[in-house]
Coordinates of C-alpha atoms in Angstrom, one line a residue:
Chain A
M1 CA 10.9 127.9 -1.7
S2 CA 13.1 128.4 1.3
T3 CA 12.9 126.2 4.3
P4 CA 10.0 127.3 6.5
N5 CA 11.1 128.7 9.8
D6 CA 9.3 128.2 13.1
G7 CA 7.1 131.2 12.9
K8 CA 6.0 130.4 9.4
S9 CA 5.2 126.8 10.1
S10 CA 3.3 127.7 13.2
A11 CA 1.3 130.2 11.2
Q12 CA 0.7 127.6 8.5
S13 CA -0.5 125.1 11.1
N14 CA -3.2 127.6 12.0
P15 CA -6.5 126.4 10.5
L16 CA -7.2 130.0 9.4
F17 CA -4.3 130.0 7.1
Q18 CA -5.7 127.4 4.7
L19 CA -9.1 128.9 4.6
G20 CA -7.9 132.5 4.1
K21 CA -5.6 131.4 1.4
E22 CA -8.4 129.6 -0.4
R23 CA -10.6 132.6 -0.2
L24 CA -8.0 134.9 -1.5
E25 CA -7.3 132.6 -4.3
L26 CA -10.9 132.4 -5.1
I27 CA -11.0 136.2 -5.4
G28 CA -8.0 136.1 -7.6
K29 CA -9.5 133.5 -9.8
H30 CA -12.6 135.5 -10.5
A31 CA -10.9 138.9 -10.4
D32 CA -12.3 140.0 -13.7
A33 CA -15.9 139.3 -13.0
L34 CA -15.6 140.6 -9.4
M35 CA -14.1 143.9 -10.5
Q36 CA -16.9 144.2 -13.0
G37 CA -19.3 143.7 -10.2
Y38 CA -17.5 146.3 -8.0
L39 CA -17.8 148.9 -10.7
Q40 CA -21.4 148.1 -11.6
G41 CA -22.7 147.6 -8.1
H42 CA -24.0 144.1 -8.9
V43 CA -22.7 140.9 -10.2
D44 CA -23.6 139.4 -13.5
E45 CA -24.5 135.8 -12.5
T46 CA -24.2 134.4 -16.0
S47 CA -20.5 135.0 -16.0
F48 CA -20.0 132.4 -13.3
S49 CA -20.5 128.7 -13.4
Q50 CA -23.1 127.3 -10.9
Q51 CA -20.3 125.7 -8.9
A52 CA -18.1 128.9 -8.8
L53 CA -21.2 130.9 -7.8
E54 CA -21.8 128.6 -4.9
K55 CA -18.2 128.7 -3.8
L56 CA -18.2 132.5 -3.9
I57 CA -21.3 132.7 -1.9
N58 CA -20.1 130.2 0.7
G59 CA -16.8 132.0 0.8
R60 CA -18.6 135.1 2.0
I61 CA -17.5 137.0 -1.1
L62 CA -20.8 137.4 -2.8
W63 CA -24.2 137.7 -1.3
R64 CA -27.8 138.5 -2.2
P65 CA -28.9 141.3 0.1
D66 CA -32.6 140.7 -0.8
E67 CA -34.6 138.1 -2.6
Q68 CA -35.4 140.4 -5.5
Q69 CA -31.9 142.0 -5.6
P70 CA -29.2 140.8 -7.8
L71 CA -26.0 139.2 -6.4
S72 CA -23.5 141.7 -5.3
L73 CA -20.1 141.9 -3.5
R74 CA -20.2 141.7 0.3
P75 CA -19.5 145.1 1.9
N76 CA -16.2 143.8 3.3
V77 CA -15.0 142.9 -0.2
N78 CA -16.1 146.2 -1.6
E79 CA -14.2 147.9 1.1
L80 CA -11.2 145.8 0.5
I81 CA -11.1 146.7 -3.2
A82 CA -11.8 150.4 -2.4
G83 CA -8.9 150.4 0.1
L84 CA -6.5 148.7 -2.3
T85 CA -7.3 150.9 -5.2
Q86 CA -7.7 154.1 -3.1
D87 CA -11.1 154.5 -4.7
E88 CA -12.2 157.5 -2.6
R89 CA -15.8 157.3 -3.7
K90 CA -16.3 154.0 -1.9
R91 CA -13.6 154.1 0.6
Q92 CA -15.0 154.2 4.1
I93 CA -13.5 156.2 6.8
N94 CA -13.7 154.1 9.8
S95 CA -12.4 155.7 12.9
D96 CA -14.4 154.0 15.6
V97 CA -11.9 154.7 18.3
G98 CA -14.0 153.6 21.3
E99 CA -14.0 150.0 20.2
H100 CA -10.3 150.0 19.6
L101 CA -9.7 151.4 23.1
D102 CA -11.9 148.9 24.7
L103 CA -10.1 146.1 23.0
I104 CA -6.7 147.6 24.0
H105 CA -8.0 147.7 27.6
T106 CA -9.0 144.1 27.6
R107 CA -5.8 143.1 25.9
V108 CA -3.6 144.8 28.5
Q109 CA -5.6 143.1 31.2
S110 CA -5.1 139.7 29.7
L111 CA -1.4 140.5 29.2
Q112 CA -1.0 141.4 32.8
T113 CA -2.9 138.4 34.0
A114 CA -0.7 136.2 31.9
R115 CA 2.4 137.9 33.3
Q116 CA 1.2 137.4 36.8
K117 CA 0.7 133.8 36.1
G118 CA 4.2 133.6 34.6
D119 CA 2.8 132.3 31.3
Y120 CA 5.5 133.6 29.1
A121 CA 4.1 132.3 25.8
A122 CA 0.6 133.7 26.5
S123 CA 1.9 137.1 27.4
E124 CA 4.1 137.2 24.3
H125 CA 1.0 136.4 22.3
H126 CA -1.1 139.1 24.0
M127 CA 1.7 141.7 23.5
Q128 CA 1.8 140.9 19.8
L129 CA -2.0 141.3 19.4
L130 CA -1.8 144.5 21.5
T131 CA 0.8 146.0 19.2
E132 CA -1.3 145.1 16.2
R133 CA -4.3 146.7 17.7
V134 CA -2.5 150.0 18.4
H135 CA -1.0 150.0 14.9
D136 CA -4.5 149.3 13.5
M137 CA -5.9 152.2 15.3
T138 CA -3.3 154.7 14.2
G139 CA -3.2 153.2 10.8
Q140 CA -6.9 153.8 10.4
F141 CA -6.5 157.4 11.4
G142 CA -3.7 157.6 8.9
D143 CA -5.9 156.1 6.2
A144 CA -8.8 158.3 6.9
I145 CA -6.6 161.4 6.8
E146 CA -4.9 160.3 3.7
S147 CA -8.3 159.7 2.1
L148 CA -9.3 163.3 3.0
W149 CA -6.1 164.6 1.5
H150 CA -6.6 162.7 -1.6
R151 CA -10.0 164.1 -2.1
L152 CA -8.8 167.6 -1.4
N153 CA -6.1 167.4 -3.9
T154 CA -8.4 166.2 -6.7
E155 CA -10.6 169.1 -5.6
F156 CA -13.5 166.8 -5.5
G157 CA -13.1 166.6 -9.2
F158 CA -15.0 163.4 -9.5
V159 CA -18.3 165.1 -8.8
S160 CA -19.3 167.4 -11.5
S161 CA -22.0 169.6 -10.1
L162 CA -21.4 172.4 -7.6
D163 CA -24.2 171.2 -5.3
D164 CA -22.6 167.8 -5.2
K165 CA -19.2 169.3 -4.5
I166 CA -20.6 171.2 -1.6
L167 CA -22.3 168.0 -0.3
E168 CA -19.0 166.2 -0.6
I169 CA -17.2 168.8 1.4
E170 CA -19.9 168.7 4.0
L171 CA -19.4 164.9 4.2
A172 CA -15.7 165.3 4.4
Q173 CA -16.1 167.8 7.2
R174 CA -18.3 165.4 9.1
Q175 CA -15.7 162.7 8.8
L176 CA -13.1 165.0 9.9
R177 CA -15.1 165.9 13.0
R178 CA -15.5 162.3 13.7
I179 CA -11.8 161.7 13.6
L180 CA -11.2 164.7 15.9
D181 CA -13.8 163.3 18.3
G182 CA -11.9 160.0 18.1
F183 CA -8.8 161.8 19.2
K184 CA -10.6 163.3 22.1
I185 CA -11.6 159.8 23.4
I186 CA -8.0 158.8 23.7
N187 CA -7.2 159.7 27.3
F188 CA -3.5 159.5 27.7
D189 CA -3.7 159.7 31.5
E190 CA -5.7 156.6 31.5
L191 CA -3.2 154.9 29.2
I192 CA -0.3 155.9 31.4
Q193 CA -2.1 154.3 34.3
L194 CA -2.8 151.3 32.3
A195 CA 0.8 150.9 31.2
G196 CA 1.9 151.3 34.8
S197 CA 5.6 150.8 35.2
D198 CA 6.0 148.5 32.2
G199 CA 8.5 150.2 29.9
A200 CA 7.5 148.4 26.7
L201 CA 3.8 149.1 27.3
R202 CA 4.5 152.7 28.1
K203 CA 6.4 153.1 24.9
L204 CA 3.7 151.4 22.8
L205 CA 0.7 153.0 24.5
V206 CA 2.0 156.4 25.4
S207 CA 5.0 157.8 23.6
Q208 CA 4.5 156.1 20.2
L209 CA 0.8 156.7 20.2
Q210 CA 1.2 160.3 21.3
A211 CA 3.7 161.0 18.5
R212 CA 1.4 159.5 15.9
I213 CA -1.7 161.3 17.1
S214 CA 0.0 164.7 17.2
E215 CA 1.3 164.1 13.7
H216 CA -2.2 163.3 12.6
S217 CA -3.6 166.3 14.3
G218 CA -1.3 168.6 12.5
S219 CA -2.3 167.1 9.2
L220 CA -6.0 167.2 10.1
L221 CA -5.7 170.9 10.9
E222 CA -4.3 171.6 7.5
V223 CA -7.1 169.5 5.9
Q224 CA -9.7 171.5 7.9
K225 CA -8.3 174.8 6.7
R226 CA -8.3 173.7 3.1
L227 CA -11.8 172.3 3.4
V228 CA -13.1 175.6 4.8
L229 CA -11.4 177.5 2.0
L230 CA -12.8 175.3 -0.7
M231 CA -16.2 175.4 0.8
A232 CA -16.1 179.2 0.8
R233 CA -15.1 179.2 -2.8
F234 CA -17.8 176.8 -3.9
R235 CA -20.4 178.6 -1.9
H236 CA -19.3 181.8 -3.5
Q237 CA -19.6 180.3 -7.0
Q238 CA -23.0 178.9 -6.1
E239 CA -24.2 182.2 -4.9
R240 CA -23.1 183.9 -8.1
A241 CA -24.8 181.3 -10.2
L242 CA -28.0 181.6 -8.2
L243 CA -27.8 185.4 -8.4
V244 CA -27.5 185.3 -12.2
N245 CA -30.3 182.7 -12.6
R246 CA -32.7 184.3 -10.3
M247 CA -32.1 187.8 -11.4
S248 CA -32.6 187.0 -15.0
A249 CA -35.8 185.0 -14.1
F250 CA -37.0 188.0 -12.2
L251 CA -36.3 190.4 -15.0
R252 CA -38.0 188.1 -17.5
Q253 CA -41.1 188.0 -15.4
H254 CA -41.1 191.7 -14.7
P255 CA -40.3 193.4 -18.0
N256 CA -41.4 196.7 -16.7
F257 CA -39.1 196.6 -13.6
K258 CA -37.7 200.0 -13.0
V259 CA -34.4 200.6 -11.3
G260 CA -33.9 203.6 -9.2
D261 CA -32.2 206.7 -10.5
Y262 CA -29.0 206.2 -8.7
P263 CA -26.9 208.6 -10.7
H264 CA -29.0 211.4 -9.4
R265 CA -29.1 210.5 -5.8
S266 CA -27.1 212.6 -3.4
N267 CA -25.0 209.6 -2.6
V268 CA -24.0 207.9 -5.8
P269 CA -22.9 204.3 -5.1
G270 CA -19.4 203.3 -6.2
V271 CA -20.5 200.5 -8.4
I272 CA -22.2 203.0 -10.7
N273 CA -19.6 205.7 -10.7
Q274 CA -17.8 204.8 -14.0
A275 CA -16.4 207.8 -15.8
H276 CA -16.9 207.8 -19.6
G277 CA -13.9 207.7 -21.8
I278 CA -12.0 210.7 -23.1
S279 CA -10.5 210.1 -26.4
A280 CA -7.1 211.7 -26.2
Q281 CA -5.9 213.4 -29.4
G282 CA -2.6 215.1 -30.1
F283 CA -1.8 217.6 -32.8
V284 CA 1.4 218.9 -34.3
A285 CA 2.8 221.8 -32.2
L286 CA 4.2 224.4 -34.5
D287 CA 4.9 226.8 -31.7
R288 CA 7.9 224.9 -30.5
P289 CA 10.8 225.6 -32.9
Q290 CA 12.9 223.0 -31.2
D291 CA 10.6 220.3 -32.5
S292 CA 10.7 221.4 -36.1
Y293 CA 13.4 218.9 -37.0
V294 CA 11.4 216.0 -35.6
L295 CA 8.3 217.2 -37.3
A296 CA 10.1 217.5 -40.6
E297 CA 11.3 214.0 -40.2
L298 CA 7.8 212.8 -39.5
A299 CA 6.4 214.7 -42.4
R300 CA 8.9 213.2 -44.7
A301 CA 8.1 209.7 -43.4
I302 CA 4.5 210.0 -44.3
P303 CA 3.9 207.8 -47.4
R304 CA 2.2 209.6 -50.2
D305 CA 1.1 209.1 -53.8
L306 CA 3.9 209.8 -56.3
V307 CA 1.5 211.6 -58.7
P308 CA -0.7 214.1 -56.9
E309 CA -4.3 213.7 -57.5
S310 CA -5.5 216.4 -59.7
Q311 CA -8.9 217.6 -60.8
S312 CA -8.2 216.4 -64.3
E313 CA -8.9 212.9 -63.1
K314 CA -12.5 213.8 -62.8
Q315 CA -12.6 215.2 -66.3
T316 CA -11.9 211.8 -67.7
Q317 CA -15.1 210.4 -66.4
G318 CA -17.4 209.2 -69.1
F319 CA -14.7 207.6 -71.2
A320 CA -14.6 203.8 -71.7
T321 CA -12.7 202.5 -68.7
A322 CA -10.0 200.8 -70.8
V323 CA -9.1 204.0 -72.6
Q324 CA -9.8 206.0 -69.5
D325 CA -6.7 204.8 -67.6
L326 CA -4.4 205.8 -70.5
V327 CA -6.1 209.1 -71.0
A328 CA -6.0 209.8 -67.3
T329 CA -2.3 209.3 -67.1
E330 CA -1.7 211.4 -70.2
Q331 CA -4.0 214.1 -68.9
K332 CA -2.2 214.1 -65.6
Q333 CA 1.1 214.5 -67.3
L334 CA -0.2 217.3 -69.5
A335 CA -1.6 219.1 -66.4
K336 CA 1.7 218.6 -64.6
D337 CA 3.6 220.1 -67.6
V338 CA 1.3 223.1 -67.6
E339 CA 1.8 223.5 -63.9
D340 CA 5.6 223.5 -64.5
F341 CA 5.0 226.2 -67.2
F342 CA 3.2 228.3 -64.7
L343 CA 6.0 227.9 -62.2
H344 CA 8.4 228.8 -64.9
V345 CA 6.4 232.0 -65.5
I346 CA 6.4 232.8 -61.8
E347 CA 10.2 232.5 -61.7
H348 CA 10.7 234.8 -64.6
T349 CA 9.8 238.4 -64.8
D350 CA 9.1 238.5 -68.5
P351 CA 5.9 237.1 -70.0
V352 CA 6.6 233.7 -71.6
S353 CA 5.2 232.5 -74.8
G354 CA 3.5 229.1 -74.6
V355 CA 4.7 227.9 -78.0
D356 CA 8.2 229.0 -77.3
Y357 CA 8.2 227.2 -73.9
L358 CA 6.8 224.0 -75.7
A359 CA 9.7 224.1 -78.2
E360 CA 12.3 225.0 -75.6
K361 CA 11.4 222.1 -73.3
A362 CA 10.9 219.8 -76.3
L363 CA 7.6 218.6 -74.9
S364 CA 5.7 216.2 -77.1
W365 CA 2.3 217.8 -76.8
E366 CA 0.5 219.1 -79.8
A367 CA 0.6 222.9 -79.8
E368 CA -3.2 223.2 -80.0
M369 CA -3.7 220.9 -77.1
W370 CA -1.0 222.6 -75.1
L371 CA -2.4 226.0 -75.6
F372 CA -5.9 224.8 -74.7
Q373 CA -4.6 223.3 -71.5
I374 CA -2.8 226.5 -70.6
V375 CA -5.9 228.6 -71.1
A376 CA -8.0 226.0 -69.3
E377 CA -5.6 226.0 -66.4
F378 CA -5.6 229.8 -66.3
E379 CA -9.3 230.0 -66.3
G380 CA -9.5 227.3 -63.7
L381 CA -7.4 229.2 -61.2
P382 CA -9.1 230.6 -58.1
Q383 CA -10.1 234.2 -58.6
H384 CA -7.4 235.8 -56.3
N385 CA -4.7 233.7 -57.9
K386 CA -5.9 234.5 -61.4
Q387 CA -5.4 238.2 -60.7
S388 CA -1.7 237.6 -60.2
F389 CA -1.3 236.4 -63.8
M390 CA -2.0 238.0 -67.1
L391 CA -2.8 236.0 -70.2
E392 CA -2.5 237.4 -73.6
K393 CA -3.9 235.5 -76.5
D394 CA -2.2 235.9 -79.8
S395 CA -4.9 235.1 -82.2
A396 CA -5.6 235.6 -85.9
R397 CA -8.8 235.7 -87.8
K398 CA -9.1 232.5 -89.7
S399 CA -11.2 233.8 -92.6
P400 CA -12.6 237.1 -93.7
F401 CA -16.0 235.4 -94.0
N402 CA -16.6 234.7 -90.4
H403 CA -15.4 235.8 -87.0
L404 CA -13.5 232.6 -86.2
H405 CA -10.3 233.5 -84.4
I406 CA -7.6 230.9 -84.0
I407 CA -5.2 231.2 -81.1
Q408 CA -1.7 230.8 -82.3
D409 CA 0.1 231.5 -79.1
V410 CA -0.5 232.6 -75.5
K411 CA 1.7 234.8 -73.5
L412 CA 1.6 234.3 -69.8
G413 CA 3.2 236.8 -67.4
M414 CA 2.9 238.0 -63.8
R415 CA 0.7 241.0 -63.2
F416 CA 2.4 243.4 -60.8
F417 CA 1.2 246.9 -61.7
G418 CA -2.0 246.2 -63.5
G419 CA -0.3 244.9 -66.6
F420 CA 2.7 242.9 -67.9
Q421 CA 5.7 244.0 -65.9
A422 CA 7.7 244.4 -69.1
V423 CA 4.9 246.3 -70.7
G424 CA 4.1 248.4 -67.7
Chain B
M1 CA 5.5 209.2 -14.6
I2 CA 5.9 209.3 -18.3
E3 CA 6.2 205.5 -18.4
N4 CA 2.7 205.2 -17.0
G5 CA 1.4 207.4 -19.8
P6 CA 0.0 204.5 -21.9
L7 CA -1.8 203.1 -18.8
L8 CA -3.2 206.5 -18.0
E9 CA -4.3 206.9 -21.6
R10 CA -6.1 203.6 -21.6
L11 CA -7.9 204.4 -18.4
L12 CA -8.9 207.8 -19.8
E13 CA -10.3 206.1 -22.8
G14 CA -12.7 204.4 -20.5
E15 CA -11.1 201.0 -20.6
F16 CA -11.4 198.5 -17.8
I17 CA -8.1 197.0 -16.7
C18 CA -8.1 193.6 -15.2
A19 CA -5.7 190.6 -15.0
V20 CA -7.0 189.3 -18.3
T21 CA -6.9 192.3 -20.5
D22 CA -3.6 193.8 -19.2
E23 CA -1.9 191.8 -16.5
H24 CA 1.1 194.1 -16.3
S25 CA -0.9 197.3 -15.8
F26 CA -3.2 195.4 -13.5
H27 CA -0.4 194.6 -11.2
K28 CA 1.0 198.1 -11.4
L29 CA -2.4 199.5 -10.2
Q30 CA -2.2 197.4 -7.1
N31 CA 0.5 199.7 -5.9
E32 CA -1.3 202.3 -3.8
Q33 CA 1.4 204.9 -4.2
L34 CA 1.1 204.7 -8.0
V35 CA -2.7 205.1 -7.8
E36 CA -2.2 208.1 -5.6
D37 CA 0.2 209.6 -8.2
L38 CA -2.2 208.9 -11.0
N39 CA -5.1 210.4 -9.1
H40 CA -3.0 213.6 -8.7
F41 CA -2.8 213.7 -12.5
L42 CA -6.4 212.9 -13.0
R43 CA -7.7 215.4 -10.5
P44 CA -8.1 218.3 -13.0
L45 CA -10.0 216.0 -15.3
N46 CA -12.4 215.2 -12.5
R47 CA -11.4 211.6 -12.6
R48 CA -9.9 209.1 -10.1
V49 CA -8.9 205.5 -10.3
A50 CA -11.6 203.2 -8.9
K51 CA -11.8 199.5 -8.6
S52 CA -14.5 196.9 -8.2
E53 CA -15.3 195.7 -4.7
D54 CA -13.3 192.5 -5.0
G55 CA -10.4 194.4 -6.7
A56 CA -10.8 192.3 -9.9
V57 CA -10.9 195.3 -12.2
Y58 CA -9.8 199.0 -12.3
F59 CA -11.4 201.9 -14.1
L60 CA -11.9 205.6 -13.8
A61 CA -14.7 207.2 -11.8
Y62 CA -15.7 210.8 -11.3
C63 CA -14.4 212.8 -8.3
D64 CA -17.1 215.4 -8.2
L65 CA -20.5 214.5 -9.3
N66 CA -21.5 217.6 -11.1
Q67 CA -24.5 217.8 -13.3
Q68 CA -22.6 216.8 -16.4
A69 CA -21.1 213.8 -14.7
R70 CA -24.4 212.7 -13.4
Q71 CA -25.9 213.0 -16.8
Q72 CA -23.2 210.9 -18.2
L73 CA -23.6 208.3 -15.4
S74 CA -27.3 208.3 -16.0
Q75 CA -26.9 207.5 -19.6
Q76 CA -24.4 204.8 -19.0
F77 CA -26.4 203.3 -16.2
N78 CA -29.5 203.1 -18.3
A79 CA -27.6 201.4 -21.0
T80 CA -26.2 198.9 -18.6
V81 CA -29.6 198.2 -17.0
Q82 CA -31.1 197.7 -20.4
S83 CA -28.4 195.2 -21.4
L84 CA -28.7 193.5 -18.1
L85 CA -31.2 190.8 -19.0
P86 CA -29.5 189.8 -22.3
M87 CA -26.2 189.7 -20.6
L88 CA -27.5 187.5 -17.8
E89 CA -29.2 185.3 -20.3
W90 CA -26.0 185.0 -22.3
M91 CA -24.1 184.0 -19.1
Q92 CA -26.7 181.3 -18.4
L93 CA -26.6 180.1 -22.0
V94 CA -22.8 179.7 -21.9
Q95 CA -23.0 178.1 -18.5
E96 CA -25.5 175.6 -19.6
A97 CA -24.0 174.8 -22.9
M98 CA -20.6 174.3 -21.4
G99 CA -22.0 172.2 -18.6
R100 CA -20.7 174.4 -15.8
D101 CA -22.6 175.1 -12.7
G102 CA -20.8 178.1 -11.5
A103 CA -21.5 181.5 -13.1
L104 CA -18.9 182.7 -15.5
S105 CA -16.1 184.6 -13.9
A106 CA -13.0 186.4 -14.9
G107 CA -10.4 184.2 -16.5
D108 CA -12.8 181.6 -17.8
T109 CA -12.1 180.7 -21.4
I110 CA -14.7 180.0 -24.0
K111 CA -13.9 178.3 -27.2
L112 CA -16.4 179.4 -29.8
Q113 CA -16.3 176.1 -31.6
D114 CA -17.0 174.1 -28.5
F115 CA -19.8 176.4 -27.6
E116 CA -21.3 176.2 -31.1
S117 CA -21.1 172.4 -31.2
K118 CA -22.8 172.2 -27.8
V119 CA -25.5 174.6 -28.9
V120 CA -26.4 173.0 -32.2
D121 CA -26.8 169.7 -30.5
N122 CA -29.6 171.0 -28.4
Q123 CA -32.9 172.3 -29.8
S124 CA -33.8 174.3 -26.7
L125 CA -30.4 176.0 -26.7
I126 CA -30.7 176.8 -30.4
Q127 CA -34.0 178.4 -29.7
R128 CA -32.7 180.4 -26.7
L129 CA -29.7 181.6 -28.8
G130 CA -32.1 182.7 -31.5
Q131 CA -34.1 184.8 -29.1
L132 CA -31.1 186.2 -27.4
S133 CA -29.3 187.2 -30.6
S134 CA -32.3 189.1 -31.9
D135 CA -32.3 191.2 -28.8
K136 CA -31.6 194.8 -29.5
L137 CA -28.3 194.5 -27.7
F138 CA -27.0 192.0 -30.2
K139 CA -29.1 192.8 -33.3
S140 CA -28.4 189.7 -35.2
T141 CA -30.7 189.3 -38.2
S142 CA -29.3 185.9 -39.3
D143 CA -31.2 182.7 -38.7
K144 CA -28.1 180.6 -38.7
S145 CA -26.8 179.6 -35.3
D146 CA -23.1 180.1 -36.2
M147 CA -23.7 183.7 -37.4
Q148 CA -25.8 184.4 -34.3
I149 CA -23.1 183.2 -32.1
K150 CA -20.5 185.2 -33.9
Q151 CA -22.5 188.4 -33.6
V152 CA -23.3 187.9 -29.9
F153 CA -19.7 187.3 -29.0
K154 CA -18.6 190.2 -31.1
R155 CA -20.9 192.5 -29.3
I156 CA -20.0 191.3 -25.9
K157 CA -16.4 191.7 -26.8
E158 CA -17.1 195.3 -27.8
L159 CA -18.8 195.8 -24.5
G160 CA -15.6 194.8 -22.8
Y161 CA -16.8 191.6 -21.1
L162 CA -14.7 189.3 -23.3
Y163 CA -11.2 189.5 -24.4
Q164 CA -9.8 187.9 -27.5
P165 CA -6.1 187.2 -27.2
H166 CA -5.6 186.3 -30.9
K167 CA -7.5 188.1 -33.6
D168 CA -7.8 185.2 -35.9
R169 CA -8.5 182.5 -33.2
L170 CA -12.0 182.2 -32.0
F171 CA -11.4 181.8 -28.3
Y172 CA -12.4 184.3 -25.7
I173 CA -11.4 185.0 -22.1
V174 CA -13.9 186.5 -19.7
T175 CA -12.7 189.8 -18.3
G176 CA -12.9 191.4 -14.9
K177 CA -15.7 193.6 -16.1
V178 CA -18.1 190.6 -15.6
E179 CA -17.3 190.9 -11.9
Q180 CA -18.3 194.5 -12.0
L181 CA -21.6 193.5 -13.7
I182 CA -22.3 190.8 -11.0
E183 CA -21.6 193.4 -8.4
L184 CA -24.1 195.7 -10.0
V185 CA -26.7 192.9 -10.1
R186 CA -26.1 192.2 -6.4
F187 CA -26.4 195.9 -5.7
I188 CA -29.7 196.2 -7.5
K189 CA -31.0 193.2 -5.8
D190 CA -30.2 194.6 -2.4
E191 CA -31.2 198.1 -3.1
E192 CA -34.4 197.4 -4.8
N193 CA -35.3 194.6 -2.5
V194 CA -35.7 192.3 -5.4
P195 CA -37.4 189.2 -3.9
I196 CA -35.1 186.6 -5.3
D197 CA -33.3 185.4 -2.1
E198 CA -36.1 182.9 -1.2
H199 CA -37.2 180.2 -3.5
T200 CA -40.7 181.4 -4.4
P201 CA -42.8 178.7 -5.9
E202 CA -43.3 180.6 -9.2
Q203 CA -39.6 180.7 -9.7
E204 CA -39.3 177.1 -8.9
A205 CA -41.5 176.3 -11.8
M206 CA -39.1 178.1 -14.1
F207 CA -36.0 176.1 -13.2

C-alpha cells in the first residue's frame, strides 16, 4: 500500500470508518446467502451460524420485521443491492427534493456562519458537505430517470401480462410526475438569493444545478412521450383482447343473435363493402394475325404425348393386364399404320389396294389382320367422313357349299362423283 | 400501368393485400396517385380500391351498390357472420395456448408445433379444440388433436386470415385480414348495441 496522505489518515481516524468497513466486509463474507435472501425475499436462517446471524442482525443488515416472519434483509440493504445491480423491479425511485432543499438551506447557513466567524476549517467542511448534497440530489434525479429509461427500453418485458404492463406504466407515470413535481420545488430565485454574492456557491447552486435539471427535464420529456405511446399501444391491445373475449362469450350465450341486414341498407358501411373476386381468364386471340408467330411458338412448346391416344386403347380392355400393355402398343401401331394408309389414299387419286400397300411399305402385319383393321377403321369413321371414301371388298366364295366369302383384298379410294374417281 | 397488372389481377381475384401477404404491393398501394389510377381502371368493373380503417389491409369494394352487388355482399356478410364465433374462439384458443394476453394481430407468427405441444398438455384446451374443429366452418372429423389442428389452420389459411410463407414448413403469419375482422366485430358491437362494454356479472362467471 502507498503511504497514506493526510486526507486518508483523517478519514481513517474517523470512528465511522472502522465500523463501515466491518459492515461492508460482513456483507461480502455472506454474499452468497444474502443474495439468496434478496432473490427469495427472506433469509434461510440455517445457512448461517448462530454467531454470524447475531453479527448480521446487530450490523443492521438482517432483521425480523415481525415475530412470526422469517428473517429478511433490511430495506436499506435491499435497496443497495437493487441499486448496484440495476434491478428495476426493486429499485426505488427516491426523489424527495424537499428534504434535500431543506438540508441545502441549513448547510448554506452553517457555511455562512462559519465564514463570518472566520472558521476556515469549518467552512471548508460545510462546503464539502454542501457539494455532496447537491450532487446527491441531482444524482438521484439522474438515477430515477435512468431507471425509467431502462424500464422503457425493456418494454416492461419482465411483466408478462398486459394488465400488469399497464399497471407498471401507470406506476412509472406516477414516478415521473413526482420527479417533475420535485423539479418544480426547486426555486432558483431563492437559490440565487441564498448564494448571494459568493461565486463558488452561485456556481454550485445555480448554474451547475440549472444545467443538470434542464438536461434531466429534456430526458424526462422524452420518457413521458414514450410512456404515453406505450400506454396507448397496450391499451389498444387490451381493448382488442377484451373485444374478442366478450364478443365470443356473448355469441355463445346468444346463439340466435341476429345481425342487421347491412348489405341492404341504403347506407352500406365500409367495413362490409368487400367486392367478390372476378377470376380473370384469357384465351388465344386468333383475330390478331401479328400474334400468330407467338401463338405458334406457344403451341409448339406445349408438351404432349408422343403417341396420340386412340380409341383402340379402349378395345384392349378385358385382356390380362400383363398382355394388355403389349397388345395395346401393337394395336396402336396397327391403327397408326392404317391411318397412314388412309392418308396415302387421300393423297392419291387412284384407289389403292390394301394388300399392295402392305407389300409396298413392307409392313409386318398379317394380311388378314391388316384388312380387318382397314375395314374396321372405315366402318368406324364418322358418317360425313365415311361418305368421302369408297371401300370395295375383293372377296371370293370359300366353298360352293356355303355362302362364306373371304375378303382377299380391299380397295380404298376417294369418292368424288358418287363412285371411284378412276371408275367414274 | 402494365407493371401493376399482377397487383390489379390479385385484387380482382378478391385477395386481401397486407404487409404480410405482399409487402411490395402493400407499399405500392399506399401511394394515393396509384390508387386513383387503379380506380380509374376499375370503374367500369364497378370496383374501387378500399382499405380497412387502420390501413392494415387493401381490397376491392363496389362503387355502385346495385342489386347484384348487394346480393353478393349479403351472401358474403352472412358467411362472415356465421364464421364469426368459430373465428373468435380460434383466436382465443391461440391466445391462451401461446400464453399471450393481447388478441392476435397482423404479423404475429404461430408455429404449429408449438401450438400443438401447448394444446396437448392441457385437457381443457384439447376439449375446446375438439369442439372448435368439429364446427361446420372447419369440418374436422378426426378425433386426433394434431389432425384437428391441421384442418383448422388449413381452413383459416384458405379464408385468408393466415399466411404460410413456406409450403412445407408449418408456421403461419397472421394477415391483415384479421384486423378487418376485428373491425367488423367492433362495428357489430356498436351498431347492434351488444351489451359487452360493461362487465355484467353473468359474463364474469364465464371468465
